[in-house]
mmCIF file with all atom_site columns, C-alpha atoms in Angstrom:
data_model
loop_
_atom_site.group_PDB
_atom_site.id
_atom_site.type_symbol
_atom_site.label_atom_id
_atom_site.label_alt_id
_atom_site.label_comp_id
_atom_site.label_asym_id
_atom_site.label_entity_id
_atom_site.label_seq_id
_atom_site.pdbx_PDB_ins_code
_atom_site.Cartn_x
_atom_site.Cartn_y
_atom_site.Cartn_z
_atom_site.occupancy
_atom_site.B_iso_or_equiv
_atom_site.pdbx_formal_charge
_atom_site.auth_seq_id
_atom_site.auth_comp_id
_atom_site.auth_asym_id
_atom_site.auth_atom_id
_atom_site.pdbx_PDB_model_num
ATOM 1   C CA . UNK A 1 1   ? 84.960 6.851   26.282 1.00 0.00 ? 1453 UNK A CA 1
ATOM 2   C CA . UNK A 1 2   ? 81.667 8.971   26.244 1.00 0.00 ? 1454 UNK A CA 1
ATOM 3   C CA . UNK A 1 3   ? 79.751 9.161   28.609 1.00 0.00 ? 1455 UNK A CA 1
ATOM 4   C CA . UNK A 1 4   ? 75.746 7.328   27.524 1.00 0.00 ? 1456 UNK A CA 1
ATOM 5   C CA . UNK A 1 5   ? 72.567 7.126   28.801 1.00 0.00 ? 1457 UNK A CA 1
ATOM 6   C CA . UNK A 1 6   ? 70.263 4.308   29.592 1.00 0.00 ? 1458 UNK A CA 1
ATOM 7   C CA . UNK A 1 7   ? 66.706 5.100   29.902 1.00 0.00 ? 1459 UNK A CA 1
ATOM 8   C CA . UNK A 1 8   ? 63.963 2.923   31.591 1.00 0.00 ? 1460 UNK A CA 1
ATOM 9   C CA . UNK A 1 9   ? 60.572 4.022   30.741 1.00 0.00 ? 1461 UNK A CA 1
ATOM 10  C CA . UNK A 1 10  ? 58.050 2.389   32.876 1.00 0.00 ? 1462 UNK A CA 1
ATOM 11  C CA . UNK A 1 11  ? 55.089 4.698   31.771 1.00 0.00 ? 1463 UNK A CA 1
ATOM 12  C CA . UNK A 1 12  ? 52.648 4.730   28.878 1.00 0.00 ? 1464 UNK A CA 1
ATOM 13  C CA . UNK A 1 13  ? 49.161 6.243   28.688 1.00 0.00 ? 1465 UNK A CA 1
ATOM 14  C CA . UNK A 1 14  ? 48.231 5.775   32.157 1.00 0.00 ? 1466 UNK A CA 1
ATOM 15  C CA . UNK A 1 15  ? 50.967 8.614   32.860 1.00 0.00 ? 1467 UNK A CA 1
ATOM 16  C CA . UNK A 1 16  ? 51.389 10.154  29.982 1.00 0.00 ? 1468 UNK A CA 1
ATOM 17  C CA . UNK A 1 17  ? 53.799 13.341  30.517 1.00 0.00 ? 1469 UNK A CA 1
ATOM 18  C CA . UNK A 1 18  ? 55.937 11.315  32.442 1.00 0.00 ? 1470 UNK A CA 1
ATOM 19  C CA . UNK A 1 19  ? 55.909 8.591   29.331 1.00 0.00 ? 1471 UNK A CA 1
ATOM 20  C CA . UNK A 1 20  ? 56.705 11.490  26.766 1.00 0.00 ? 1472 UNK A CA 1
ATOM 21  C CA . UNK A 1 21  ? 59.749 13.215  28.667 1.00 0.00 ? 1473 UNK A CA 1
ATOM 22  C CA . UNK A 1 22  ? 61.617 9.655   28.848 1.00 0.00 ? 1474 UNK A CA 1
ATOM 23  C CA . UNK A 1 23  ? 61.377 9.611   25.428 1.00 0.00 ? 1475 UNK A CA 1
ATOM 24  C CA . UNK A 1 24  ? 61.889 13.539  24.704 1.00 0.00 ? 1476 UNK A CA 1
ATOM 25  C CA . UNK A 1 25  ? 64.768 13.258  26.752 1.00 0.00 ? 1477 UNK A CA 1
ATOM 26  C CA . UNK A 1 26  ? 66.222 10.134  24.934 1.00 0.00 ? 1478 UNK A CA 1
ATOM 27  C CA . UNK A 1 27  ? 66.007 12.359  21.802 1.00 0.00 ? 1479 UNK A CA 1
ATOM 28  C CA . UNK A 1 28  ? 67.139 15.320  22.988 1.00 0.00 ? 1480 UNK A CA 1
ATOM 29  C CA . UNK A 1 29  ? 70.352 13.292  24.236 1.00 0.00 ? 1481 UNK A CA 1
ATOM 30  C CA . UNK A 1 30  ? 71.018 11.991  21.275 1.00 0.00 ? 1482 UNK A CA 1
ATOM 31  C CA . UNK A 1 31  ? 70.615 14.712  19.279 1.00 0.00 ? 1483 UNK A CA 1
ATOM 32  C CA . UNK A 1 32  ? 73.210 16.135  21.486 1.00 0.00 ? 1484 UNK A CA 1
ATOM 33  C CA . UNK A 1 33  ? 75.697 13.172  20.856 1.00 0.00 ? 1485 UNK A CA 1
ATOM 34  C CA . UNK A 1 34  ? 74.962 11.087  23.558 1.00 0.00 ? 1486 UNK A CA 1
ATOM 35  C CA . UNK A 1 35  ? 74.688 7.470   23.205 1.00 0.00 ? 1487 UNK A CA 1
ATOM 36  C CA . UNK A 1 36  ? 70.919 6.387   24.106 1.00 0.00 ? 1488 UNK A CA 1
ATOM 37  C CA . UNK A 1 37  ? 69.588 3.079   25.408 1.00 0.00 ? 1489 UNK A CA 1
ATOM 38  C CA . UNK A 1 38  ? 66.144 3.011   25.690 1.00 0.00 ? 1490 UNK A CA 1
ATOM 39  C CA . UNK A 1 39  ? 64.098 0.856   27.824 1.00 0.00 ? 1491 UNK A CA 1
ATOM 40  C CA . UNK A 1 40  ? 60.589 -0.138  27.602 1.00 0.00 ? 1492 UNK A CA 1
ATOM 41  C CA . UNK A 1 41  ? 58.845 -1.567  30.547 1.00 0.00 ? 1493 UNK A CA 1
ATOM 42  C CA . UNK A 1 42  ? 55.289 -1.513  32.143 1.00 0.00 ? 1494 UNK A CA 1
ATOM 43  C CA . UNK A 1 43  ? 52.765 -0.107  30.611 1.00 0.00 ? 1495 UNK A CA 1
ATOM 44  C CA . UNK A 1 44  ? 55.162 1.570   27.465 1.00 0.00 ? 1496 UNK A CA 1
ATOM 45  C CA . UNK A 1 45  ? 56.323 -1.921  26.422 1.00 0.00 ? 1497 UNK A CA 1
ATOM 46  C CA . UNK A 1 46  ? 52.982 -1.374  24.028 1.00 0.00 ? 1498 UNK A CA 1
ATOM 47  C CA . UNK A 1 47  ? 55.130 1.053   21.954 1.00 0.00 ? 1499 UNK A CA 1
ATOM 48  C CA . UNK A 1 48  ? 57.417 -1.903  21.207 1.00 0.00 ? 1500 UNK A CA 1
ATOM 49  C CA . UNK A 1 49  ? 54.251 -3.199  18.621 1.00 0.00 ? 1501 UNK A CA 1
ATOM 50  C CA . UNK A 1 50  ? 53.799 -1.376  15.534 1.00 0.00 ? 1502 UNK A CA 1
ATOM 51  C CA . UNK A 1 51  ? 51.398 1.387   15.417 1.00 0.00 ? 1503 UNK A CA 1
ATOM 52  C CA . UNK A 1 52  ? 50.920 1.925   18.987 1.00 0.00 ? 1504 UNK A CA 1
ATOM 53  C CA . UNK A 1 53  ? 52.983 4.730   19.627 1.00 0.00 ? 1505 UNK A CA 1
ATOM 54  C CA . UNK A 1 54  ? 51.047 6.796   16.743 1.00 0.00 ? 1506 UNK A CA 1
ATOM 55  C CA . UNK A 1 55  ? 47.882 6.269   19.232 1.00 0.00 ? 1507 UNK A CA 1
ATOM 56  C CA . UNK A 1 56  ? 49.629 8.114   21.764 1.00 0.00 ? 1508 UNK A CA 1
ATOM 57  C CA . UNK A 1 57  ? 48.933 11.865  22.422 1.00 0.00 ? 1509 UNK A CA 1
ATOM 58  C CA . UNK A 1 58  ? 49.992 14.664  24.983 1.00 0.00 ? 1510 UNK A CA 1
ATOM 59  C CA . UNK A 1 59  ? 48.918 18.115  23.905 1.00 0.00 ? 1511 UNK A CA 1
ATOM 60  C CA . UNK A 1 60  ? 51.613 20.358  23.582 1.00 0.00 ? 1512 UNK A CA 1
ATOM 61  C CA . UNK A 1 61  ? 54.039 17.564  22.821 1.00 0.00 ? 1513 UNK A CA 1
ATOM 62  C CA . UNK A 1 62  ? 56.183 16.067  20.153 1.00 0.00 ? 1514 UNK A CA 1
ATOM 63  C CA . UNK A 1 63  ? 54.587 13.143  18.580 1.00 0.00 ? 1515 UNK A CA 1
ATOM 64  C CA . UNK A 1 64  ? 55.466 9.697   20.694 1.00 0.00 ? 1516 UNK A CA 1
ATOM 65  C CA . UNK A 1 65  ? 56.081 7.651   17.008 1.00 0.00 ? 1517 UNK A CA 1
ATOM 66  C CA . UNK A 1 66  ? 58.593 10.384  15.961 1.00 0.00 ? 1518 UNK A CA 1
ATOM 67  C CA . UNK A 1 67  ? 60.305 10.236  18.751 1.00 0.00 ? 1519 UNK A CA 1
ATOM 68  C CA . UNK A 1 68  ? 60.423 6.903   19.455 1.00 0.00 ? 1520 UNK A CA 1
ATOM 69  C CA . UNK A 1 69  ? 62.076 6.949   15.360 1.00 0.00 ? 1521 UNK A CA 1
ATOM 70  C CA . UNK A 1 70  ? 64.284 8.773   16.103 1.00 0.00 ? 1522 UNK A CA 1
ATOM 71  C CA . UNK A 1 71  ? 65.973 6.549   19.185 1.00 0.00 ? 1523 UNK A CA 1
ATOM 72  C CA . UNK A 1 72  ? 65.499 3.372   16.790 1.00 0.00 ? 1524 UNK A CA 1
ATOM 73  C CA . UNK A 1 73  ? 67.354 5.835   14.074 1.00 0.00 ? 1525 UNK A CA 1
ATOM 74  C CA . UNK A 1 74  ? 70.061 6.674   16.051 1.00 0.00 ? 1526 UNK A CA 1
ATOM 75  C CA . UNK A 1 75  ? 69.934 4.188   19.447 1.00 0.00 ? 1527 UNK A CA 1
ATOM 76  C CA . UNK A 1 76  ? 68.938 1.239   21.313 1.00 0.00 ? 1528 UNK A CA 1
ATOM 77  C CA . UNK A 1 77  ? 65.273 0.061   22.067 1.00 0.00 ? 1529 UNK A CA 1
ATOM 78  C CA . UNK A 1 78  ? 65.058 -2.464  24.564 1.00 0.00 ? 1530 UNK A CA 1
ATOM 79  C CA . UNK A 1 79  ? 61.717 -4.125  25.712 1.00 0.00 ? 1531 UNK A CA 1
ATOM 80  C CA . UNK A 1 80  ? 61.746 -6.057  28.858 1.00 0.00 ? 1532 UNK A CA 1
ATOM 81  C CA . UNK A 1 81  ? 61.351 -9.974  28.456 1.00 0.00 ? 1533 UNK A CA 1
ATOM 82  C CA . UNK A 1 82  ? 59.514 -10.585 31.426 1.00 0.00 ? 1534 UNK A CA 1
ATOM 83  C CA . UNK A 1 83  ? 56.847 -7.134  30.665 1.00 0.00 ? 1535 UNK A CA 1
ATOM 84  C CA . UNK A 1 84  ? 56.825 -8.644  26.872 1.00 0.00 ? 1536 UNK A CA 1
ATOM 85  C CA . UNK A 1 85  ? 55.810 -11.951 28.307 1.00 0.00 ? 1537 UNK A CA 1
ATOM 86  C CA . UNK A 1 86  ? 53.187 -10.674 30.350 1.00 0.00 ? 1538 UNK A CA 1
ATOM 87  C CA . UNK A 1 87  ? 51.327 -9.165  27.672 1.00 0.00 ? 1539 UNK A CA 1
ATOM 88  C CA . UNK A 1 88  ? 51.806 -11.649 25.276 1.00 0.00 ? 1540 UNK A CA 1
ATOM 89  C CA . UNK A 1 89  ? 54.201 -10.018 23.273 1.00 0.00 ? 1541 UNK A CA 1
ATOM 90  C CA . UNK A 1 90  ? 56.907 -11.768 21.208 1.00 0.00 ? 1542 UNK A CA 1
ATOM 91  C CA . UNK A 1 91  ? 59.883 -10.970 19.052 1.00 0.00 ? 1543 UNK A CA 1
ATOM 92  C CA . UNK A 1 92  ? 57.744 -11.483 15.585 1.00 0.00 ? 1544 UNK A CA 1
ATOM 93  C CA . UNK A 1 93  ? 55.235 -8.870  17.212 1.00 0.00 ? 1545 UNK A CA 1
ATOM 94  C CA . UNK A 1 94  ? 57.741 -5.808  17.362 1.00 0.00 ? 1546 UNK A CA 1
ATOM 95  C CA . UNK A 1 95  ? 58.964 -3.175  15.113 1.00 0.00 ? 1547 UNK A CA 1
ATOM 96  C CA . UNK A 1 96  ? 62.096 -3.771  13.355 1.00 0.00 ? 1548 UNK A CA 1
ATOM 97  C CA . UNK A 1 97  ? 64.933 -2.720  15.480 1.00 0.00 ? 1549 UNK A CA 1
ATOM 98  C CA . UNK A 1 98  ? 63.302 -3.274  18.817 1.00 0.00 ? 1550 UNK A CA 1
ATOM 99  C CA . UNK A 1 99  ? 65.241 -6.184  21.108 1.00 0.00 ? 1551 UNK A CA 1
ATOM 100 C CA . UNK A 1 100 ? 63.828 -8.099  23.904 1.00 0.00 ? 1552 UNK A CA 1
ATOM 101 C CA . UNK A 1 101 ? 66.067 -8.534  26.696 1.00 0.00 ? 1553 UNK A CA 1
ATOM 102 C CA . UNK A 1 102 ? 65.619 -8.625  30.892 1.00 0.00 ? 1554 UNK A CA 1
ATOM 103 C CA . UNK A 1 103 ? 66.962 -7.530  33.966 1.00 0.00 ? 1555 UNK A CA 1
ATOM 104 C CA . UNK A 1 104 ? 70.899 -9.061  33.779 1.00 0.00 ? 1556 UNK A CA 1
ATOM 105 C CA . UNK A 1 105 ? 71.336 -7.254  30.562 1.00 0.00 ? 1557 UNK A CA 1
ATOM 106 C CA . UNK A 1 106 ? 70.044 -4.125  32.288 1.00 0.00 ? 1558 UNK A CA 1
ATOM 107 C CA . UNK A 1 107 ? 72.011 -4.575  34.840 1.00 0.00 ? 1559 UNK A CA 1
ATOM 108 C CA . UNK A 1 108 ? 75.160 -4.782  32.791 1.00 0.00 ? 1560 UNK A CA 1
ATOM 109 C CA . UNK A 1 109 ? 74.216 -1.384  30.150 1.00 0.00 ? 1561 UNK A CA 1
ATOM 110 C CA . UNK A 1 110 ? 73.621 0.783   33.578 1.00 0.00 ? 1562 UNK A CA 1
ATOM 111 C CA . UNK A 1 111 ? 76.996 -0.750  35.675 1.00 0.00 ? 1563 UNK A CA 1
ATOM 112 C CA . UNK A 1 112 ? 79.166 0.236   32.437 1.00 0.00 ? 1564 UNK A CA 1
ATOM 113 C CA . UNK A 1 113 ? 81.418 2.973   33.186 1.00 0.00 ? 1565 UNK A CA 1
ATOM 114 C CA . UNK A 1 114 ? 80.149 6.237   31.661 1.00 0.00 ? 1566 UNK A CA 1
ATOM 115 C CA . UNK A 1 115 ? 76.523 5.466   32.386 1.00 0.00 ? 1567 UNK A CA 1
ATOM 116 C CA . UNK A 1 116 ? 73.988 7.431   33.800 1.00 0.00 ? 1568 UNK A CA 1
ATOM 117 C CA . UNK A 1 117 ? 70.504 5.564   34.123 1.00 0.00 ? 1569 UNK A CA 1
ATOM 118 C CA . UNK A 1 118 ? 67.618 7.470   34.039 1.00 0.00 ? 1570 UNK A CA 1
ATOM 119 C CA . UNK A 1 119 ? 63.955 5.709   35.296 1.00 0.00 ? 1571 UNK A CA 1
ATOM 120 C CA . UNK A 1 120 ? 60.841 7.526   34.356 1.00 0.00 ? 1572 UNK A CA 1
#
C-alpha cells in the first residue's frame, strides 16, 4: 500500500502563509503521487463555499482556488461538521466534491496504516 497524507488545515486569512502551505503542500504531494486528504477546519472551512477561495491572496503565492482544484481534481476535501455548523454552513452550500464529515472519521483516515497527518 502507499503511503498518503491527511492534511488538517485550521488556517484561513487570519494566517494566511500558514493557510497557503497546507494547501501548497497538499498539491505538491499529489502531484508527486501521493494520496491527499484534505481537511478544512477553523477559519479555512470558508473555502469549502464557492468563490471564497478566489478572495484569498498571499503575494508571492500560487493562487488558493487553483490549488484548492487541484486537491478536489485529484483528492479528498473534507470540511469539519461541527466548524460547518458553526458558521452556518451546510452540504447544499459547498462546492461540488467537498464532504462534510467530523472528528471519528478523522480519526479513522489518520490511524490508517500508511498515514502521515499533517496540521497546519
Amino acid at each position: 500500500m502507499a503511503r498518503s497524507l491527511v492534511i488538517k488545515v485550521t488556517a484561513g486569512a487570519d494566517a494566511p502563509e500558514r493557510c497557503n502551505q497546507a494547501f501548497t503542500v497538499a498539491t505538491a504531494a499529489l502531484v508527486s503521487g501521493v494520496p491527499v486528504s484534505l481537511w478544512l477546519t477553523g477559519e479555512s472551512s470558508w473555502f469549502a463555499l464557492p468563490g471564497r477561495a478566489k478572495e484569498f491572496n498571499l503575494e508571492e503565492a500560487a493562487p488558493l482556488a487553483d490549488l484548492l482544484d487541484a486537491v478536489l481534481a485529484g483528492g479528498k476535501v473534507t470540511l469539519c461538521t461541527q466548524c460547518a455548523a458553526r458558521r452556518g454552513i451546510t452540504i447544499d452550500d459547498v462546492i461540488d466534491g467537498v464532504r462534510i464529515a467530523g472528528a471519528p472519521t478523522f480519526v479513522e483516515e489518520i490511524l490508517s496504516d500508511g498515514v502521515q497527518a499533517l496540521v497546519y
